[in-house]
Amino acid sequence: MNRLLVVILTMLVSVQLYAQQQTQRITGYIYDEASRVPLTGVVVSVINSSPARGAATDENGRFSIDSVTIGRRSLKISYISYEAKVINDVVVTAGKEVNLDIALQEAVMNMNEVTISYDRSQDKNRTINDMALISARSFNVDETKKYAGALGDPSRMAANFAGIVAGNDSRNDIVVRGNSPTGMLWQIEGLNAPNPNHFGTITSTGGPVSMLNNNNIAKSDFLTGAFPAQYGNALAGAFDIKLRNGNRDKAEYVAQIGFNGFEGGAEGPIGKNKKTSYLINYRYSTLSVFKELGLNLGTGTAVPVYQDVNYKVVSDLSKKSKLSVFGIAGNSRADFLGKDIDTTKPDLYGGNPFSDQKTKFGTTITGVSFEHMLSEKSTTKLIAGYSTTDQLYTNDSISQSDYSTHPSELADFSTGKLSVQWLYMYKFNAKNNLQTGLTYENISYDMNYKRMYPQQPDRVYADQSGNMGLYQGFAQWKHRFSKDLSVVGGMHFQYLDLNNSFAAEPRAGMRYSINARNAVSLGYGLHSQAQNVYNYLVRTPDAIGGYTLTNKNMGFTQSNHFVASYDLNMSSSMRIKAETFYQLIGNVPVESSASSFSVLNSGADFGIDNRDSLVNKGKGYNYGAELTVEHFLSKGFYFLITGSLIRSRYEGSDGVERNTAFNTGHVLNVLAGKEFKVGKKGSVLAINVKATTIGGRYLTPLNLAASQLTGSAVYRTELAFSEKQTDYFRTDFKIAYRKEFRKSTMEFSIDLQNVTNNKNVFNQTYDRRTNRIVNNYQQGFFPVPMFRYTF
């Protein structure tokens, strides 16, 4: 009997010890929001922790809290003369330490330590960029993993936000408030970046699969209109991506298999002084495996192959200086062979039974950042980078009679961009701070595009190489009249030396907190964007066999943004936000002769605009209203409802007002999720659902008679974007399970996309085998499993 009691007591002690070991460390870095100077002595405590857990930041602004129980935890950050902050729902797992970068805002009035909690809803939407007062929100990696249908992709995650339209299952393009996706700006660690997506063409900003690895992304900003003066050369919005730092205390690893690929990652300290850390993730495509399982990817019989690597190395050179090296590199390819095309199944990427199409893409983004604290009130930052893009497309036509092939199309595009950026931030006092900066980009290019015909001369659209420079500068000032009223004003300048185009762009924003629950904001911005490099280089042939570059003198397209918003914080876990917007777009390139063509419709498909003789005489406008009702994760439950009414119109050189390709009219997203604790060791089961409905796209009707005559699709361009398709509808359902072990975490999920198998129209084309117009449909039901292990 005594031996049995000893055994039972030993087992109970072991279970208790195992339970006690289900803890993890939380580390972080805290700095002043305006000057970016590290703050010393900030108190960080874990709310409702027993025993109490907390720490204070050291002279470098860093803190470390040991033995934090796993699960979702809340932190309180307090500092004398600064507004306190509460950060809820910090996910603490056994397999990985938590590292946070936290910005604090100095209180306008001198006061003792602030003890009023800064609620969850305010912190959720507060951007890293303190100059962004309207049409902006932050997001974190948890959102890219949590939402059904997001697939760990920041772009697909952002499609759930108000004002954003997706509706294209083949790519992750971001359509902001009726603008072309080509109007997006991508920034990575402050460096203006090319399209960071696999199979991303030179004329697009999206692609089927993101090269950005969500395991490397830190809290980042997404801006959709009237954005601050530091963002330039964009009409629609900006994705300001931050990469997290690797663990500087110990090595950690991740292994993952999912839609985005087979993946392995590592991070940890370099050297014994723990002042340098590294973070790296490599990924290789898994779509070939899905093909073998019989899953229809919407790519016909083609198997997309891609790989990418994301990395960042950070080193504290001294108490005042920090050096970072970061980058992304990836390549992708896919072959669409006519003999393998199954015309009975959807093909979202242009497969044709009468052609062999082969594509290769490559992108590299490399950057070096040096940040130095000049004083207790000022910081300067220098960023240098080099990025490249390569795109090769070949198309061989297949004869219907003898199935022989002959080259019919070649596109070979390469760019290289050298970037240098300088930033300066100065904080005068709690009420006033200044930011200014300069950017120079030298863009080299080699553009070759032609079509070949049997026994006829080639039609060369572009065959140019060279370089051009884009110069940008900005200055912006933030003044806080009181703790409730803030105003930001700024100017952005840009100059393109290719044709001496110049733009001066005023920006302004205001936010007024009526009380603790209600706030209103206003914003205005003039935004300019250079044309795509390729568009400048399209040739206009002359009568003697020569050519001229009639597009070379195109100036910047410009857009005036007007935005107003109202925020209502219903509680610490729920908010309602309404925004209205109006954009007046001018100087849009259109053809010099009367036609329906406009650059505002670029990016609606995979095609390249080969139009020459373009002039900046087109115009357009977008307006609408947005509503967000959001319940942040509380007691294991969240929901997000976003609705948008959008009207997007344009005029070509024929003076006729038409729908743009992105005038969907409305979009409604409904997302919800619930987490359930499983057992007593921190395991979690999560169920997430998403339903989306989007107004049908406007398509240009086909001319059946002309198509039958030529044997290829001929469109009635005089009726451009006049045929409205049925509304898009899709429901995604995701089940996820997280299991905690002693020092590791296992996660498994399955994302059931389009569970109703709804047939959404992608486009219309002419089938020359049947001499009929046919609809191509988007992705049907598609299950996407994911397995992740961190240790």
PDB file of N, CA, C and O in Angstrom, residues 440-477:
ATOM      1  N   TYR A 440      16.652  57.892 -54.001  1.00  0.00           N
ATOM      2  CA  TYR A 440      17.084  57.857 -55.400  1.00  0.00           C
ATOM      3  C   TYR A 440      17.037  56.419 -55.876  1.00  0.00           C
ATOM      4  O   TYR A 440      17.545  55.506 -55.207  1.00  0.00           O
ATOM      5  N   GLU A 441      16.421  56.199 -57.045  1.00  0.00           N
ATOM      6  CA  GLU A 441      16.347  54.872 -57.643  1.00  0.00           C
ATOM      7  C   GLU A 441      16.856  54.944 -59.079  1.00  0.00           C
ATOM      8  O   GLU A 441      16.328  55.712 -59.887  1.00  0.00           O
ATOM      9  N   ASN A 442      17.889  54.151 -59.376  1.00  0.00           N
ATOM     10  CA  ASN A 442      18.388  54.033 -60.739  1.00  0.00           C
ATOM     11  C   ASN A 442      17.900  52.706 -61.291  1.00  0.00           C
ATOM     12  O   ASN A 442      18.264  51.636 -60.797  1.00  0.00           O
ATOM     13  N   ILE A 443      17.058  52.767 -62.307  1.00  0.00           N
ATOM     14  CA  ILE A 443      16.386  51.584 -62.848  1.00  0.00           C
ATOM     15  C   ILE A 443      16.990  51.248 -64.201  1.00  0.00           C
ATOM     16  O   ILE A 443      16.893  52.038 -65.154  1.00  0.00           O
ATOM     17  N   SER A 444      17.636  50.102 -64.299  1.00  0.00           N
ATOM     18  CA  SER A 444      18.126  49.613 -65.583  1.00  0.00           C
ATOM     19  C   SER A 444      17.105  48.634 -66.153  1.00  0.00           C
ATOM     20  O   SER A 444      16.382  47.965 -65.408  1.00  0.00           O
ATOM     21  N   TYR A 445      17.039  48.568 -67.481  1.00  0.00           N
ATOM     22  CA  TYR A 445      16.027  47.717 -68.103  1.00  0.00           C
ATOM     23  C   TYR A 445      16.547  47.141 -69.414  1.00  0.00           C
ATOM     24  O   TYR A 445      17.395  47.707 -70.093  1.00  0.00           O
ATOM     25  N   ASP A 446      15.998  45.982 -69.733  1.00  0.00           N
ATOM     26  CA  ASP A 446      16.241  45.334 -71.019  1.00  0.00           C
ATOM     27  C   ASP A 446      14.930  44.686 -71.426  1.00  0.00           C
ATOM     28  O   ASP A 446      14.541  43.642 -70.884  1.00  0.00           O
ATOM     29  N   MET A 447      14.207  45.307 -72.354  1.00  0.00           N
ATOM     30  CA  MET A 447      12.854  44.912 -72.717  1.00  0.00           C
ATOM     31  C   MET A 447      12.809  44.421 -74.167  1.00  0.00           C
ATOM     32  O   MET A 447      13.194  45.147 -75.080  1.00  0.00           O
ATOM     33  N   ASN A 448      12.346  43.199 -74.332  1.00  0.00           N
ATOM     34  CA  ASN A 448      12.238  42.629 -75.673  1.00  0.00           C
ATOM     35  C   ASN A 448      10.913  41.887 -75.781  1.00  0.00           C
ATOM     36  O   ASN A 448      10.676  40.913 -75.058  1.00  0.00           O
ATOM     37  N   TYR A 449      10.053  42.379 -76.661  1.00  0.00           N
ATOM     38  CA  TYR A 449       8.774  41.698 -76.881  1.00  0.00           C
ATOM     39  C   TYR A 449       8.455  41.722 -78.374  1.00  0.00           C
ATOM     40  O   TYR A 449       8.490  42.777 -79.014  1.00  0.00           O
ATOM     41  N   LYS A 450       8.141  40.542 -78.923  1.00  0.00           N
ATOM     42  CA  LYS A 450       7.810  40.472 -80.346  1.00  0.00           C
ATOM     43  C   LYS A 450       6.865  39.305 -80.617  1.00  0.00           C
ATOM     44  O   LYS A 450       6.782  38.345 -79.838  1.00  0.00           O
ATOM     45  N   ARG A 451       6.181  39.419 -81.735  1.00  0.00           N
ATOM     46  CA  ARG A 451       5.336  38.339 -82.242  1.00  0.00           C
ATOM     47  C   ARG A 451       5.869  37.919 -83.610  1.00  0.00           C
ATOM     48  O   ARG A 451       6.237  38.766 -84.424  1.00  0.00           O
ATOM     49  N   MET A 452       5.862  36.605 -83.839  1.00  0.00           N
ATOM     50  CA  MET A 452       6.415  36.053 -85.065  1.00  0.00           C
ATOM     51  C   MET A 452       5.308  35.386 -85.883  1.00  0.00           C
ATOM     52  O   MET A 452       4.413  34.752 -85.316  1.00  0.00           O
ATOM     53  N   TYR A 453       5.412  35.538 -87.204  1.00  0.00           N
ATOM     54  CA  TYR A 453       4.407  34.983 -88.108  1.00  0.00           C
ATOM     55  C   TYR A 453       5.117  34.198 -89.208  1.00  0.00           C
ATOM     56  O   TYR A 453       6.180  34.611 -89.688  1.00  0.00           O
ATOM     57  N   PRO A 454       4.526  33.067 -89.642  1.00  0.00           N
ATOM     58  CA  PRO A 454       5.163  32.281 -90.715  1.00  0.00           C
ATOM     59  C   PRO A 454       5.310  33.084 -92.004  1.00  0.00           C
ATOM     60  O   PRO A 454       4.348  33.717 -92.460  1.00  0.00           O
ATOM     61  N   GLN A 455       6.515  33.098 -92.529  1.00  0.00           N
ATOM     62  CA  GLN A 455       6.811  33.732 -93.808  1.00  0.00           C
ATOM     63  C   GLN A 455       6.478  35.224 -93.819  1.00  0.00           C
ATOM     64  O   GLN A 455       6.160  35.794 -94.858  1.00  0.00           O
ATOM     65  N   GLN A 456       6.538  35.855 -92.634  1.00  0.00           N
ATOM     66  CA  GLN A 456       6.304  37.296 -92.521  1.00  0.00           C
ATOM     67  C   GLN A 456       7.331  37.879 -91.553  1.00  0.00           C
ATOM     68  O   GLN A 456       7.864  37.169 -90.698  1.00  0.00           O
ATOM     69  N   PRO A 457       7.609  39.178 -91.675  1.00  0.00           N
ATOM     70  CA  PRO A 457       8.535  39.809 -90.722  1.00  0.00           C
ATOM     71  C   PRO A 457       7.969  39.784 -89.301  1.00  0.00           C
ATOM     72  O   PRO A 457       6.755  39.815 -89.098  1.00  0.00           O
ATOM     73  N   ASP A 458       8.869  39.723 -88.330  1.00  0.00           N
ATOM     74  CA  ASP A 458       8.437  39.800 -86.937  1.00  0.00           C
ATOM     75  C   ASP A 458       7.838  41.175 -86.641  1.00  0.00           C
ATOM     76  O   ASP A 458       8.267  42.184 -87.208  1.00  0.00           O
ATOM     77  N   ARG A 459       6.863  41.186 -85.753  1.00  0.00           N
ATOM     78  CA  ARG A 459       6.309  42.457 -85.259  1.00  0.00           C
ATOM     79  C   ARG A 459       6.950  42.723 -83.912  1.00  0.00           C
ATOM     80  O   ARG A 459       6.621  42.090 -82.906  1.00  0.00           O
ATOM     81  N   VAL A 460       7.910  43.657 -83.888  1.00  0.00           N
ATOM     82  CA  VAL A 460       8.644  43.969 -82.664  1.00  0.00           C
ATOM     83  C   VAL A 460       7.956  45.129 -81.951  1.00  0.00           C
ATOM     84  O   VAL A 460       7.842  46.230 -82.488  1.00  0.00           O
ATOM     85  N   TYR A 461       7.497  44.873 -80.746  1.00  0.00           N
ATOM     86  CA  TYR A 461       6.831  45.907 -79.960  1.00  0.00           C
ATOM     87  C   TYR A 461       7.823  46.668 -79.075  1.00  0.00           C
ATOM     88  O   TYR A 461       7.626  47.859 -78.810  1.00  0.00           O
ATOM     89  N   ALA A 462       8.843  45.966 -78.617  1.00  0.00           N
ATOM     90  CA  ALA A 462       9.861  46.625 -77.789  1.00  0.00           C
ATOM     91  C   ALA A 462      11.164  45.851 -77.899  1.00  0.00           C
ATOM     92  O   ALA A 462      11.171  44.615 -77.891  1.00  0.00           O
ATOM     93  N   ASP A 463      12.251  46.583 -78.007  1.00  0.00           N
ATOM     94  CA  ASP A 463      13.590  46.009 -77.993  1.00  0.00           C
ATOM     95  C   ASP A 463      14.545  47.104 -77.561  1.00  0.00           C
ATOM     96  O   ASP A 463      15.308  47.647 -78.346  1.00  0.00           O
ATOM     97  N   GLN A 464      14.479  47.441 -76.290  1.00  0.00           N
ATOM     98  CA  GLN A 464      15.236  48.570 -75.755  1.00  0.00           C
ATOM     99  C   GLN A 464      15.956  48.175 -74.480  1.00  0.00           C
ATOM    100  O   GLN A 464      15.468  47.356 -73.693  1.00  0.00           O
ATOM    101  N   SER A 465      17.096  48.768 -74.254  1.00  0.00           N
ATOM    102  CA  SER A 465      17.823  48.633 -72.995  1.00  0.00           C
ATOM    103  C   SER A 465      18.357  50.004 -72.609  1.00  0.00           C
ATOM    104  O   SER A 465      18.582  50.864 -73.463  1.00  0.00           O
ATOM    105  N   GLY A 466      18.554  50.206 -71.334  1.00  0.00           N
ATOM    106  CA  GLY A 466      19.045  51.494 -70.850  1.00  0.00           C
ATOM    107  C   GLY A 466      18.765  51.639 -69.374  1.00  0.00           C
ATOM    108  O   GLY A 466      18.624  50.651 -68.642  1.00  0.00           O
ATOM    109  N   ASN A 467      18.673  52.866 -68.896  1.00  0.00           N
ATOM    110  CA  ASN A 467      18.350  53.110 -67.489  1.00  0.00           C
ATOM    111  C   ASN A 467      17.690  54.469 -67.337  1.00  0.00           C
ATOM    112  O   ASN A 467      17.778  55.320 -68.230  1.00  0.00           O
ATOM    113  N   MET A 468      17.037  54.645 -66.217  1.00  0.00           N
ATOM    114  CA  MET A 468      16.413  55.921 -65.891  1.00  0.00           C
ATOM    115  C   MET A 468      16.443  56.104 -64.381  1.00  0.00           C
ATOM    116  O   MET A 468      16.596  55.138 -63.618  1.00  0.00           O
ATOM    117  N   GLY A 469      16.320  57.353 -63.946  1.00  0.00           N
ATOM    118  CA  GLY A 469      16.381  57.658 -62.528  1.00  0.00           C
ATOM    119  C   GLY A 469      15.102  58.273 -62.016  1.00  0.00           C
ATOM    120  O   GLY A 469      14.501  59.118 -62.677  1.00  0.00           O
ATOM    121  N   LEU A 470      14.669  57.833 -60.836  1.00  0.00           N
ATOM    122  CA  LEU A 470      13.504  58.402 -60.157  1.00  0.00           C
ATOM    123  C   LEU A 470      13.974  58.979 -58.825  1.00  0.00           C
ATOM    124  O   LEU A 470      14.533  58.258 -57.989  1.00  0.00           O
ATOM    125  N   TYR A 471      13.770  60.283 -58.656  1.00  0.00           N
ATOM    126  CA  TYR A 471      14.169  60.985 -57.442  1.00  0.00           C
ATOM    127  C   TYR A 471      12.918  61.319 -56.640  1.00  0.00           C
ATOM    128  O   TYR A 471      11.934  61.832 -57.186  1.00  0.00           O
ATOM    129  N   GLN A 472      12.964  61.054 -55.319  1.00  0.00           N
ATOM    130  CA  GLN A 472      11.837  61.378 -54.455  1.00  0.00           C
ATOM    131  C   GLN A 472      12.331  62.032 -53.167  1.00  0.00           C
ATOM    132  O   GLN A 472      13.415  61.719 -52.674  1.00  0.00           O
ATOM    133  N   GLY A 473      11.512  62.914 -52.655  1.00  0.00           N
ATOM    134  CA  GLY A 473      11.809  63.563 -51.382  1.00  0.00           C
ATOM    135  C   GLY A 473      10.520  63.884 -50.656  1.00  0.00           C
ATOM    136  O   GLY A 473       9.468  64.049 -51.283  1.00  0.00           O
ATOM    137  N   PHE A 474      10.592  63.971 -49.337  1.00  0.00           N
ATOM    138  CA  PHE A 474       9.386  64.310 -48.575  1.00  0.00           C
ATOM    139  C   PHE A 474       9.769  64.985 -47.269  1.00  0.00           C
ATOM    140  O   PHE A 474      10.894  64.854 -46.767  1.00  0.00           O
ATOM    141  N   ALA A 475       8.800  65.691 -46.724  1.00  0.00           N
ATOM    142  CA  ALA A 475       8.891  66.250 -45.378  1.00  0.00           C
ATOM    143  C   ALA A 475       7.487  66.265 -44.803  1.00  0.00           C
ATOM    144  O   ALA A 475       6.524  66.609 -45.504  1.00  0.00           O
ATOM    145  N   GLN A 476       7.355  65.870 -43.550  1.00  0.00           N
ATOM    146  CA  GLN A 476       6.036  65.874 -42.912  1.00  0.00           C
ATOM    147  C   GLN A 476       6.181  66.201 -41.425  1.00  0.00           C
ATOM    148  O   GLN A 476       7.167  65.868 -40.784  1.00  0.00           O
ATOM    149  N   TRP A 477       5.158  66.867 -40.930  1.00  0.00           N
ATOM    150  CA  TRP A 477       5.159  67.382 -39.560  1.00  0.00           C
ATOM    151  C   TRP A 477       3.876  66.933 -38.875  1.00  0.00           C
ATOM    152  O   TRP A 477       2.791  67.024 -39.450  1.00  0.00           O
TER     153      TRP A 477
END
